[in-house]
Coordinates of C-alpha atoms in Angstrom, one line a residue:
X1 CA 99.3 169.7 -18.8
X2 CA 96.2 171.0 -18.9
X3 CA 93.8 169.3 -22.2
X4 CA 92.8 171.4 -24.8
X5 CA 89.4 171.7 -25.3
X6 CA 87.9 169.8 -28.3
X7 CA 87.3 172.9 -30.8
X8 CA 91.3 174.1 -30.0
X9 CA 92.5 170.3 -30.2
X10 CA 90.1 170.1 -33.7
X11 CA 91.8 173.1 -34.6
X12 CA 95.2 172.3 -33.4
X13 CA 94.8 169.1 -35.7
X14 CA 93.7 170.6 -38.8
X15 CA 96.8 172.9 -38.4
X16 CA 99.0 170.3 -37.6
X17 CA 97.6 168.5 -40.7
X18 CA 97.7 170.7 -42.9
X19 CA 101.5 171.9 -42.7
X20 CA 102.3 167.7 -42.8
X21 CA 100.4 168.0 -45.8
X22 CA 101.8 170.8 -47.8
X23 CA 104.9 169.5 -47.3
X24 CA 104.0 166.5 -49.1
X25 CA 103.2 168.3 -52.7
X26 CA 106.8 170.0 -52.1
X27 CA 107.9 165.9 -51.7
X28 CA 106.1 164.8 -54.5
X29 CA 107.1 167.1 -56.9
X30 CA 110.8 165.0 -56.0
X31 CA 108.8 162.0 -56.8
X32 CA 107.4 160.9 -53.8
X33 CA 104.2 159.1 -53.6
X34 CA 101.8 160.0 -51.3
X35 CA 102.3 156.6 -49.6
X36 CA 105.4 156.8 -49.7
X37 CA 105.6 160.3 -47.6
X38 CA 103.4 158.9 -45.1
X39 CA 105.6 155.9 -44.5
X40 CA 108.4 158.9 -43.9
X41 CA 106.6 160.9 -41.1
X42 CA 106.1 157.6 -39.6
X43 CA 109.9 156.5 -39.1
X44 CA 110.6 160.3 -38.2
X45 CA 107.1 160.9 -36.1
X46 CA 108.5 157.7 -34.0
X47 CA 112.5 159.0 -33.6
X48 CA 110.6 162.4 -32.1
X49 CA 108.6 160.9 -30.1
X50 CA 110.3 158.2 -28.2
X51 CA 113.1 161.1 -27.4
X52 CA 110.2 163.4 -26.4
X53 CA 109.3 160.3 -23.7
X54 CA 113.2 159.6 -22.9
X55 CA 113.8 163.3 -21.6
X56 CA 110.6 163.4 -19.8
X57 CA 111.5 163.5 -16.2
X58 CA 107.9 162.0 -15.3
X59 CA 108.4 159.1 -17.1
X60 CA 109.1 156.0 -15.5
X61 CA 113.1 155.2 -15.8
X62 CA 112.7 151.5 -17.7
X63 CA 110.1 153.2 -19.7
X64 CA 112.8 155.8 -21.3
X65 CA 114.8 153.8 -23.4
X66 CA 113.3 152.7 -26.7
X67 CA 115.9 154.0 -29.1
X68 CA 119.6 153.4 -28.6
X69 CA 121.2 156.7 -28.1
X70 CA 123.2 155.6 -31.3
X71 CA 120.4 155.4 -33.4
X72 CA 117.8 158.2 -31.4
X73 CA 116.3 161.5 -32.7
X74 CA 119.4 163.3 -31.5
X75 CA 122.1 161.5 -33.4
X76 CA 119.8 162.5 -36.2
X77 CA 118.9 166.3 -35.5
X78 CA 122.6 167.1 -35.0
X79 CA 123.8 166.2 -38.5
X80 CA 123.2 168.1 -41.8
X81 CA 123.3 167.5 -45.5
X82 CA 124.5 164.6 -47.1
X83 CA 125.7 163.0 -43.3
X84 CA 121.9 163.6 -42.3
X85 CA 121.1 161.2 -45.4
X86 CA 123.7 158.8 -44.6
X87 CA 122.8 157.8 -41.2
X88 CA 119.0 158.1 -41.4
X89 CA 119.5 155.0 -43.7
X90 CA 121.9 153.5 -41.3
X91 CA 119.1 154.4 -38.4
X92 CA 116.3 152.4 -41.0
X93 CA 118.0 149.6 -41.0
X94 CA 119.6 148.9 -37.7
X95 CA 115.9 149.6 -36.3
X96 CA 114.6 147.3 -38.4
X97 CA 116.5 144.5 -36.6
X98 CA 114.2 143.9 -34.0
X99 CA 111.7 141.2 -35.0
X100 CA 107.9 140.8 -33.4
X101 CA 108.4 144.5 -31.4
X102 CA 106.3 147.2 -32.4
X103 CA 109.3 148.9 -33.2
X104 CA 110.1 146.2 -35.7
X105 CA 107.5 146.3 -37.4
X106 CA 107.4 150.2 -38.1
X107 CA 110.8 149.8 -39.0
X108 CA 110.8 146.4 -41.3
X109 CA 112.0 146.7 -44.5
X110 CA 112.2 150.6 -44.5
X111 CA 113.7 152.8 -46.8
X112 CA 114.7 156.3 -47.1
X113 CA 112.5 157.8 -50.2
X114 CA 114.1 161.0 -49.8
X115 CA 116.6 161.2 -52.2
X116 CA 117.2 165.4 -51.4
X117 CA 119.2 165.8 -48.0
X118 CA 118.0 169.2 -48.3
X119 CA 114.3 168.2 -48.2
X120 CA 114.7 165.5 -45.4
X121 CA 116.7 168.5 -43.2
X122 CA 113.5 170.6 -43.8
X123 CA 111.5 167.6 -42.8
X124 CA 113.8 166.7 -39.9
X125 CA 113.9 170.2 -38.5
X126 CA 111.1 172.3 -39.5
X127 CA 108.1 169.8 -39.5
X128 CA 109.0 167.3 -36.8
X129 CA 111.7 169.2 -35.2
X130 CA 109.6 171.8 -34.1
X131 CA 106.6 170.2 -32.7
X132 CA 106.1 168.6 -29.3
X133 CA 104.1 165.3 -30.2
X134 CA 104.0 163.7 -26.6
X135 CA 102.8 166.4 -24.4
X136 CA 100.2 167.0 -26.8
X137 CA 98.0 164.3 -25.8
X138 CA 97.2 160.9 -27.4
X139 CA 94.2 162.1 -29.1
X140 CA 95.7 165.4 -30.8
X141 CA 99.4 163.4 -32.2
X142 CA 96.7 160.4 -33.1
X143 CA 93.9 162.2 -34.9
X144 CA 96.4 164.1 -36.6
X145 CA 98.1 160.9 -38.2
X146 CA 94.6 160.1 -38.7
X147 CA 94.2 163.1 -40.5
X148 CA 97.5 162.9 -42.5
X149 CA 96.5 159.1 -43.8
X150 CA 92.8 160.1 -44.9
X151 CA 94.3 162.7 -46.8
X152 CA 96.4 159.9 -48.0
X153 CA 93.6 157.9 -49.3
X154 CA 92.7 160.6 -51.8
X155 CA 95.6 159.4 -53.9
X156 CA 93.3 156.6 -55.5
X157 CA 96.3 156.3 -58.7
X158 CA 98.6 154.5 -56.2
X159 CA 96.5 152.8 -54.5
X160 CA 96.4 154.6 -51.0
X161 CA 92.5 154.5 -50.4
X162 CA 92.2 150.6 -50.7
X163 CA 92.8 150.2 -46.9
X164 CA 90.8 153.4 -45.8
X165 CA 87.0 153.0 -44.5
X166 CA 85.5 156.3 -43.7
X167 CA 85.6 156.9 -40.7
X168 CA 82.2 157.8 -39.8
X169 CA 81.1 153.8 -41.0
X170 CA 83.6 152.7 -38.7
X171 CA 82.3 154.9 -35.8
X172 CA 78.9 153.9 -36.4
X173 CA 79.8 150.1 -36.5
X174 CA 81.7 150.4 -33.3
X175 CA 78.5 152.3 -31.5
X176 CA 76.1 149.7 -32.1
X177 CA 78.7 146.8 -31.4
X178 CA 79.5 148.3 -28.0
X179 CA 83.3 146.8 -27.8
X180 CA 83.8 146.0 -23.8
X181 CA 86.7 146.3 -21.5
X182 CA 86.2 142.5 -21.5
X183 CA 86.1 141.9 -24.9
X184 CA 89.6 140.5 -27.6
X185 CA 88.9 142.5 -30.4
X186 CA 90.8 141.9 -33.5
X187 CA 90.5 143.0 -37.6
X188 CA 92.2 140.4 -39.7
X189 CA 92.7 142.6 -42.4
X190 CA 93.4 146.2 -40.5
X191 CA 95.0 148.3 -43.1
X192 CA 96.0 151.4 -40.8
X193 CA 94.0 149.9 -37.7
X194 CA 91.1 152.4 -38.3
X195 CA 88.5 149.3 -36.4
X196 CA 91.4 148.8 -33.7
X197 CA 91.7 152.2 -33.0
X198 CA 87.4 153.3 -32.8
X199 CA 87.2 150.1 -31.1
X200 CA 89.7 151.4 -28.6
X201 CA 88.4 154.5 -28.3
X202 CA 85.2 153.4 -27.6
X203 CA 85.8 151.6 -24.9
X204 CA 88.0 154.8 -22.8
X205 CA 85.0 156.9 -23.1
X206 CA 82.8 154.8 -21.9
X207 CA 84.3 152.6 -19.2
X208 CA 88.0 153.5 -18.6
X209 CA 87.1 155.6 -15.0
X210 CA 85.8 152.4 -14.2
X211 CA 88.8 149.8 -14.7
X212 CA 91.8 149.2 -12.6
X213 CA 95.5 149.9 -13.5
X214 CA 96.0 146.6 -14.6
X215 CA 92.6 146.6 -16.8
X216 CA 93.9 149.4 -18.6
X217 CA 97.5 148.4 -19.3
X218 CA 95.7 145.1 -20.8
X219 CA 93.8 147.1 -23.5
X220 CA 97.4 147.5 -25.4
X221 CA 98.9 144.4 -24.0
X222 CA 97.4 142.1 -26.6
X223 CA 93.8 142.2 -26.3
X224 CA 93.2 144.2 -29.0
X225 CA 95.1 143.3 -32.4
X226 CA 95.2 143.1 -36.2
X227 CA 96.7 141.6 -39.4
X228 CA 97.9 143.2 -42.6
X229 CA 99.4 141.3 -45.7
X230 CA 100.9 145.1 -46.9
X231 CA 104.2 145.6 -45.3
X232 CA 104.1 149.5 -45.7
X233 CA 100.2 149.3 -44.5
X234 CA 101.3 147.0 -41.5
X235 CA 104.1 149.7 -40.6
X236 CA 101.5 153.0 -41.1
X237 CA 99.1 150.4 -38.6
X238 CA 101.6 149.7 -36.1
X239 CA 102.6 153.2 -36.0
X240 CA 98.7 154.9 -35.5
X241 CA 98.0 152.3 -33.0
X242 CA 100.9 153.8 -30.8
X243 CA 100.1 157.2 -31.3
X244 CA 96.8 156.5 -30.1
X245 CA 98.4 155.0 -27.0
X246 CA 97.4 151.6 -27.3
X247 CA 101.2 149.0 -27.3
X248 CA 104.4 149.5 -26.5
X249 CA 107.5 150.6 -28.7
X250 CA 109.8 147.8 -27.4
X251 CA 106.9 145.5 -26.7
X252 CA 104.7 142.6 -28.9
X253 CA 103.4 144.2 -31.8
X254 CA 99.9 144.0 -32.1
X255 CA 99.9 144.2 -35.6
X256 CA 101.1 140.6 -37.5
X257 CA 102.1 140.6 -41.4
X258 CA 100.6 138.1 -43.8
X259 CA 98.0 136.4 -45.4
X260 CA 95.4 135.9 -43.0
X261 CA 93.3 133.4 -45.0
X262 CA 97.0 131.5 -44.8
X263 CA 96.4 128.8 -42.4
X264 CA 93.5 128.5 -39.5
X265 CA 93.6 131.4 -36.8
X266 CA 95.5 130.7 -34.1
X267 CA 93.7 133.2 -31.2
X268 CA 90.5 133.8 -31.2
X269 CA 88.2 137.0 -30.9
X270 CA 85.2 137.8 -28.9
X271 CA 84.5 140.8 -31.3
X272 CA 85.6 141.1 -34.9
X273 CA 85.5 144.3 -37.0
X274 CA 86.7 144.2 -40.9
X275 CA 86.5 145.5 -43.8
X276 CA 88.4 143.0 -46.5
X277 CA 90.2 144.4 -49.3
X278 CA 87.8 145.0 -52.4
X279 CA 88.7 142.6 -55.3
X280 CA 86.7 139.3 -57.0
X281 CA 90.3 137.2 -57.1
X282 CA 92.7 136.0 -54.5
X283 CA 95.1 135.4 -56.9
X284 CA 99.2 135.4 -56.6
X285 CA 101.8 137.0 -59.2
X286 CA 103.6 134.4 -60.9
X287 CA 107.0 135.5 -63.2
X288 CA 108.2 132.8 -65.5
X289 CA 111.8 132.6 -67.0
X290 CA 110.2 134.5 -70.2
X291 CA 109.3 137.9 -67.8
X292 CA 106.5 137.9 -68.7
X293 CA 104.1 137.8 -65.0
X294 CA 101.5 135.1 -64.6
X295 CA 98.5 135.5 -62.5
X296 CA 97.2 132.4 -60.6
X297 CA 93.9 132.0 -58.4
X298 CA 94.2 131.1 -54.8
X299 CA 92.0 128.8 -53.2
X300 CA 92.6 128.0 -49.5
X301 CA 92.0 124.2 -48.6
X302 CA 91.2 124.4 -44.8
X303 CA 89.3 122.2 -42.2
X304 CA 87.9 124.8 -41.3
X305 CA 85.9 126.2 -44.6
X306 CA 82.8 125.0 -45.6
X307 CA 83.6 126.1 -49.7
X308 CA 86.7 126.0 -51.7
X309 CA 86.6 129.1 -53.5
X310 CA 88.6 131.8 -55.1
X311 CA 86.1 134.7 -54.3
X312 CA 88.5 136.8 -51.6
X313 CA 85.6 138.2 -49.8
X314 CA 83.7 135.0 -49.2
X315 CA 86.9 133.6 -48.1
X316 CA 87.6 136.4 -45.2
X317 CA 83.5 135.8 -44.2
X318 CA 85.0 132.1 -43.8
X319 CA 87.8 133.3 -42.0
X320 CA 86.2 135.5 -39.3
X321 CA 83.9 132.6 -38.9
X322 CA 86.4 130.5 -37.3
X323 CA 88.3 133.7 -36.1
X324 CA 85.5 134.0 -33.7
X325 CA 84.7 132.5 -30.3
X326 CA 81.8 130.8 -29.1
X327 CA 79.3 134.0 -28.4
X328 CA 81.4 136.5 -30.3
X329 CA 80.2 138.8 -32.7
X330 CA 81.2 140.6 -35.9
X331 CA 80.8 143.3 -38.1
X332 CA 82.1 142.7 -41.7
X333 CA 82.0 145.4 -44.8
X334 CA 81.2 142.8 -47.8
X335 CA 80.2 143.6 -51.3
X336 CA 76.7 142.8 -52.8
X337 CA 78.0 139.4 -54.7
X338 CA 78.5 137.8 -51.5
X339 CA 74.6 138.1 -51.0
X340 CA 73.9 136.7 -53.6
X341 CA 76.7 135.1 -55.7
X342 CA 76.1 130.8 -56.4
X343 CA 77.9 127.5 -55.5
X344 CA 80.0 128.6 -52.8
X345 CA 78.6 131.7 -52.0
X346 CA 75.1 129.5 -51.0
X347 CA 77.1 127.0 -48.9
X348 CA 78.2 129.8 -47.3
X349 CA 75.0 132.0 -46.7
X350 CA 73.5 128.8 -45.6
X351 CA 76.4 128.1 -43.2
X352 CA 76.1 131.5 -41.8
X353 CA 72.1 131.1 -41.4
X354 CA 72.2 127.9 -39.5
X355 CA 75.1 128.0 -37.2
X356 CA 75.5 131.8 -36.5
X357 CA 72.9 134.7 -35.6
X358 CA 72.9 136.9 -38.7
X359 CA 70.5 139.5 -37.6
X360 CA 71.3 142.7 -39.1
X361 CA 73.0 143.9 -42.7
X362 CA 72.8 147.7 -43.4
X363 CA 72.7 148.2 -47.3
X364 CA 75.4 151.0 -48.2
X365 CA 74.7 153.0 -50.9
X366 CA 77.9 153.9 -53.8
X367 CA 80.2 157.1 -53.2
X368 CA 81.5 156.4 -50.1
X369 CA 84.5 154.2 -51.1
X370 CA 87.4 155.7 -52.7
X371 CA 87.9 152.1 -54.6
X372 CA 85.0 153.0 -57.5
X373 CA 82.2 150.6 -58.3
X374 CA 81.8 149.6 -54.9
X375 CA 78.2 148.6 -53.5
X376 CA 78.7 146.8 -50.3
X377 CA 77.1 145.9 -47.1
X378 CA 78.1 145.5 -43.2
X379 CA 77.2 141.9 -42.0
X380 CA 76.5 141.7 -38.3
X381 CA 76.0 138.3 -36.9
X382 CA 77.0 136.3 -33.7
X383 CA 78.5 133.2 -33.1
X384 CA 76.3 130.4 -31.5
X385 CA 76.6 127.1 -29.7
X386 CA 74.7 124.1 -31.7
X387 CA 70.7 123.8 -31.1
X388 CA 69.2 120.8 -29.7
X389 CA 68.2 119.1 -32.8
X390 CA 70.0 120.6 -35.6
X391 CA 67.9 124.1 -35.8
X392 CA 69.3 126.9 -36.7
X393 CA 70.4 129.5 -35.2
X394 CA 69.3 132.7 -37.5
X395 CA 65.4 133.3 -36.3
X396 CA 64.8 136.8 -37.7
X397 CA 67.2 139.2 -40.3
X398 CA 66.4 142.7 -40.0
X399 CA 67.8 144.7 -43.5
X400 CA 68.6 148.7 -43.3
X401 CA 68.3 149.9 -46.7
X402 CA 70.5 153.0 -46.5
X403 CA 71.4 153.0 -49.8
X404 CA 68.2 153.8 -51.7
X405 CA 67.6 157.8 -52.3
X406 CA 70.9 157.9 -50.4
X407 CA 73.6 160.4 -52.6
X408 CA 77.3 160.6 -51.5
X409 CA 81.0 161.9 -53.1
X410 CA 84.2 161.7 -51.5
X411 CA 84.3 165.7 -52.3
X412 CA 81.2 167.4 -52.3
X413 CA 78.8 165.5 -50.3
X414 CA 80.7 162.7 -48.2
X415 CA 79.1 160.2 -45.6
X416 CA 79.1 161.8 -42.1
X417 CA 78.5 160.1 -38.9
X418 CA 75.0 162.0 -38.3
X419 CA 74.2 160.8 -41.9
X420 CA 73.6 156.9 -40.3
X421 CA 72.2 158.1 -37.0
X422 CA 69.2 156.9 -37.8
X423 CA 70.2 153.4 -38.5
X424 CA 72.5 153.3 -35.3
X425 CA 69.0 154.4 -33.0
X426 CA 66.8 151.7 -35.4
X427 CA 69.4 148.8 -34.3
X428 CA 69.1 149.6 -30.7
X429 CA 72.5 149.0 -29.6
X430 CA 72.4 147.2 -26.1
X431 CA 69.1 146.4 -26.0
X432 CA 67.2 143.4 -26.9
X433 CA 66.2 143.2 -30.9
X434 CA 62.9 141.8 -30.4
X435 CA 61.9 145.8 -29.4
X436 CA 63.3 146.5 -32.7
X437 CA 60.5 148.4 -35.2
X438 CA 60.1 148.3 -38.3
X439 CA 60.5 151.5 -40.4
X440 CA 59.9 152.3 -44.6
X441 CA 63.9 151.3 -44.3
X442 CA 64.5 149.1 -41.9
X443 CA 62.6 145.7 -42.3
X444 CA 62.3 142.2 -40.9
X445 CA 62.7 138.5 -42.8
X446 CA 62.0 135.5 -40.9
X447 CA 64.1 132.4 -41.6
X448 CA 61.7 130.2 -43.3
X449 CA 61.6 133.3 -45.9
X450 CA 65.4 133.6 -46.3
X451 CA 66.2 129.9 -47.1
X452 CA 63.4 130.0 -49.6
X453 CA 64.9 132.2 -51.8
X454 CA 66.8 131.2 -55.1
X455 CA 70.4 130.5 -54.1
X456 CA 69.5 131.8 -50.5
X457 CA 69.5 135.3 -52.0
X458 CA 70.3 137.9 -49.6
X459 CA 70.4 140.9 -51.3
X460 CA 67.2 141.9 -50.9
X461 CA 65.8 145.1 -51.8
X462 CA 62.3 146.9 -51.4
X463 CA 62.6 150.5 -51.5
X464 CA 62.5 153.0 -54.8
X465 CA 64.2 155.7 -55.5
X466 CA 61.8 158.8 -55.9
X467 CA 64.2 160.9 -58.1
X468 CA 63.4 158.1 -60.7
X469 CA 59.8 158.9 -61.1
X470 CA 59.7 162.7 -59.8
X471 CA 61.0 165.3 -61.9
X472 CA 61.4 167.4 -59.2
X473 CA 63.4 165.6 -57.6
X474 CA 66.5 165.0 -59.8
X475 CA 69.4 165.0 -58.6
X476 CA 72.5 167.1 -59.1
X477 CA 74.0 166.6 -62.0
X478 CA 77.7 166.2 -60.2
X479 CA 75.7 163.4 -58.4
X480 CA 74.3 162.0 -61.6
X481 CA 77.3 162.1 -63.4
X482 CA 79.2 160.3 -60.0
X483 CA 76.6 157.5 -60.0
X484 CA 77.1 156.4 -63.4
X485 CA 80.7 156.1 -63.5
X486 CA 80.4 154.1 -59.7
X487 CA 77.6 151.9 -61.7
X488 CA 80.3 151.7 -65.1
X489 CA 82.8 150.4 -62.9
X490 CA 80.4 148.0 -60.9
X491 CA 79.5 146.7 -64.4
X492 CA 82.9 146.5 -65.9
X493 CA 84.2 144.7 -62.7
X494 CA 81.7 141.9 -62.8
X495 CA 82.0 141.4 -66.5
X496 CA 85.8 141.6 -66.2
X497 CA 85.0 138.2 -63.5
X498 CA 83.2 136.7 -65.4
X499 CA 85.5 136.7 -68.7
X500 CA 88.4 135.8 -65.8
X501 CA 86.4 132.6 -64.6
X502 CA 86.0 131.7 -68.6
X503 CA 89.5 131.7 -68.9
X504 CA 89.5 134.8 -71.4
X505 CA 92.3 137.5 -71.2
X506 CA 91.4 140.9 -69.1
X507 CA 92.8 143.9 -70.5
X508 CA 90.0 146.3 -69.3
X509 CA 91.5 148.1 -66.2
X510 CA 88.2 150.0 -64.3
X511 CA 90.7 151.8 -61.8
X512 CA 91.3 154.0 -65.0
X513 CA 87.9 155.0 -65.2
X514 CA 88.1 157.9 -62.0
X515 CA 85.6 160.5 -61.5
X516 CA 87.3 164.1 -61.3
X517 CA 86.5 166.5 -58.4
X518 CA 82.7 167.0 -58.5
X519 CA 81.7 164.3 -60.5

C-alpha cells in the first residue's frame, strides 16, 4: 500500500481521533473514566489488530497466530448483547494468562468497564469494527493512540496527566541526545512509553536505510525497554509501543511492572530518558485493623545510593545513576528542589559533579505540566570512568534559562516543538560543546564556581522578567491568572512537605486547586 502523505495521515489521525474520542463522553456519561476508556480501546484496538495480521496473506505463517481462534476478534464480532458481554470478560481473563509476553501484560489484571452491552457492541462494531488499523501504517494506528492518550491527560481529576510529558519536550530531548542504532535505551519510569517511542522514532528516520535485517528486528527485541509501577499505565505502554511497531505480541514484553527504585537494576542502559512521577514522598499506603489508611515514607537502603532519602525524585536521579553504563548518558525531567534541596540532595549534587559529566540543565518554565505547581528542569549528564587522581569529572555546566519571560497553558498557548528550537541549536547536538556560545539565556559555570555554592546550589538563575518592570509589557491576564494558581500550588506543595517532614497532619490537597479553561 501506497503511504499517505503526512498532511492526509495528520488528517486521517485527527479524524481517527476524534470519533475514538466522542465516543468516550457517550462512555462517561455510563461512568467511565477517561482512563478507564482508554484501557478499553486498548484490549479491543489489540483483538482488531492481531486478526487484521492473521488474515493477511503476506504475513509470514508463524507470525499469524497471536490470539487463539477461541479467544480472537472474531469469536467476539459474531456475538451480540448480553453474550457479547459475557465472553469479552471470559476473552480478558483467559488473555491475561500469559505472563512476561507483551500480550500479558496488555491483558493483566483487565476488566471489562463496560457495564452496557449495547455500548460495547457500538464500540465493538462501529469504532473498531470498521476501521482497518494494520494496513494503515505504524505511524497513522500509533499517532493516533498517541492522540487518544494526550487527550487522555486532560482529565487532571483522575489523575490521567501524571504520566504524560508533552510531547514536543520529549522530541526536543530525544534531538539533541541523538539515540543510535547502537544504543540500549531504557525509561525506568515510562508511563505510556512516550521516551521509548521518540527514542525509537528517532533512530528509523535517521539511520534505518542504513541497518541490516537483523539490526532492525533488534530495535524491538529488547534493546529498547521501560518500567511502570501503574498496572493500567504499564498495559496503555505495552500497548503504544506495539502500535508503533516496536515488540512482539507473543514475545518478551518490553515493558516490566514495579517499583523501580525496588532493588539495584539488573541491565543496564547506554542512554536513559525519564521523566519521574511528580511528588515530594515515596511513601506506601498502610490500612490498619481500625480502616482507617496509614501513610508511611519509603526510603530505599541500596549499595548502590550515596543518600538514604525519602525525596522520590532524588531517589530516581540515584537510580538512573547506577541504571547507566560506563559512557552512557541521560536526560532526566526533575523539579527545582532537587537543585537545590539540603542533606541528601547535596550528597547527591556533589556525587553527580564529581563522578558524572553534568553539562547541560534547561530551566522549564510553569504551564507545561498538566500536574499544577510544577517548575522543573531536564538534567543531561554522562557517565564517566574514574580520573587519575580523584578529579572530577564535571569541568563546565552550561544552564538554558527557558523559563524566564517564557508564558505557556495547556489550552491557549501550549509548548510547541519550534518553541525550544533555539535551545536544541544552542546545545549543538553531535558536535563538540567546547564550540558551544554563550547567549543572554544560555550560560556557562565552571566547576570551581558550582562546588562553591551554599549546599552546591544548582538552581541558578540570572535573567529578569521584563513584564515585571515594563508596563507595556504585561501579560494577558488568562496568563496572569494561570501563573499564580501554578505559583499557589508550588507554594502549597512545599509547605504541605515541610509540615509532612515535622510530623504534622496534611489536609490541604493542591490537586483541588485547578485552573479552568483559559486561566
Amino acid at each position: 500500500m501506497t503511504p499517505a502523505s503526512p498532511a492526509l495521515a495528520h488528517a486521517q489521525t485527527n479524524t481517527l481521533v476524534a470519533k475514538l474520542w466522542n465516543y468516550c463522553n457517550v462512555l462517561r456519561d455510563n461512568g467511565l473514566s477517561t482512563i478507564e476508556y482508554v484501557e478499553q480501546l486498548s484490549y479491543l484496538l489489540f483483538l482488531k489488530m492481531a486478526d487484521e495480521i492473521a488474515s493477511d496473506p503476506f504475513t509470514e505463517a508463524e507470525a499469524r497466530t497471536v490470539v487463539p481462534a477461541k479467544y480472537d476478534w472474531q469469536s467476539l464480532a459474531s456475538k451480540k448483547g448480553i453474550e457479547l458481554e459475557v465472553h469479552y470478560r471470559e476473552i480478558l481473563a483467559e488473555l491475561g494468562k500469559s505472563p512476561g509476553t507483551t500480550l500479558g501484560r496488555i491483558f493483566a489484571k483487565a476488566q471489562n468497564r463496560i457495564t452496557e452491552p449495547a455500548l460495547l457492541e457500538k464500540l465493538v462494531v462501529e469504532l473498531i469494527g470498521k476501521e482497518d488499523w494494520t494496513i494503515q501504517g505504524t505511524d497513522l494506528k500509533g499517532d493516533a493512540y498517541e492522540g487518544l492518550l494526550a487527550k487522555g491527560a486532560e482529565d487532571t481529576k483522575t489523575g490521567a496527566g501524571q504520566y504524560f510529558t508533552p510531547r514536543a519536550l520529549i522530541d526536543a530531548m530525544v534531538d539533541v541526545m541523538q539515540p543510535q542504532p547502537g544504543d540500549t535505551i531504557t525509561d525506568p519510569a515510562c508511563g505510556t512509553a512516550g521516551f521509548l517511542i521518540a527514542a525509537h522514532a528517532y533512530i528509523r528516520k535517521h539511520h534505518m536505510q542504513n541497518l541490516s535485517r537483523e539490526e532492525r528486528l533488534a530495535l524491538g527485541d529488547g534493546k529498547i525497554w521501560g518500567n511502570e509501577l501503574v498496572t493500567g499505565t504499564a498495559r496503555l505502554a505495552a500497548m503504544n509501543m506495539l502500535l508503533h511497531g516496536i515488540g512482539d505480541a507473543d514475545g518478551k514484553s518490553l515493558i516490566t511492572e514495579g517499583d523501580a527504585l525496588a532493588e539495584q537494576p539488573k541491565q543496564h542502559a547506554s542512554l536513559v530518558l525519564a521523566n519521574p512521577p511528580f511528588g515530594k514522598k515515596s511513601a506506601i499506603t498502610i490500612v490498619g485493623t481500625d480502616g482507617k489508611a496509614d501513610k508511611q515514607d519509603i526510603s530505599y537502603d541500596r549499595d548502590d545510593f550515596r543518600a538514604t532519602t525519602t525525596n522520590k525524585q532524588l531517589n530516581f536521579l540515584q537510580h538512573i545513576m547506577s541504571l547507566m553504563e560506563m559512557n552512557g548518558r541521560a536526560a532526566v525531567v526533575l523539579p527545582d528542589n532537587v537543585l537545590f534541596e539540603g542533606g541528601a540532595g547535596e550528597k547527591i549534587r556533589r556525587r553527580l559533579l564529581e563522578d558524572f559529566d553534568l553539562h547541560t540543565i534547561l530551566r522549564l518554565p510553569t504551564g507545561i505540566f498538566y500536574a499544577g505547581g510544577v517548575k522543573a528542569n531536564v538534567l543531561f549528564f554522562e557517565k564517566k570512568p574514574p580520573r587519575s587522581g580523584g578529579a572530577h569529572n564535571t569541568s563546565k555546566l552550561w544552564v538554558y534559562d527557558f523559563r524566564t519571560a517564557k508564558h505557556f497553558t495547556l489550552k491557549q498557548h501550549p509548548l510547541t516543538r519550534a518553541a525550544l528550537e533555539e535551545f536544541v541549536e544552542a546545545y549543538l547536538p553531535g558536535k563538540d560543546r567546547s564550540e558551544r556560545v554563550e547567549t543572554e539565556r544560555f550560560k556557562c559555570f565552571e566547576y570551581d564556581e558550582l562546588i562553591a555554592r551554599d549546599k552546591v546550589n544548582l538552581d541558578i538563575t540570572w535573567m529578569k522578567d521584563p513584564a515585571l518592570d515594563d508596563a507595556d509589557s504585561l501579560l494577558p491576564p488568562e496568563v496572569i491568572a494561570q501563573e499564580i494558581v501554578e505559583d499557589l500550588q508550588a507554594a502549597l506543595s512545599e509547605f504541605a512537605a515541610i509540615a509532612e517532614a515535622l510530623g504534622g497532619e496534611i489536609s490541604v490537597d493542591t490537586d483541588e486547586i485547578q485552573p479552568g479553561e483559559g486561566a
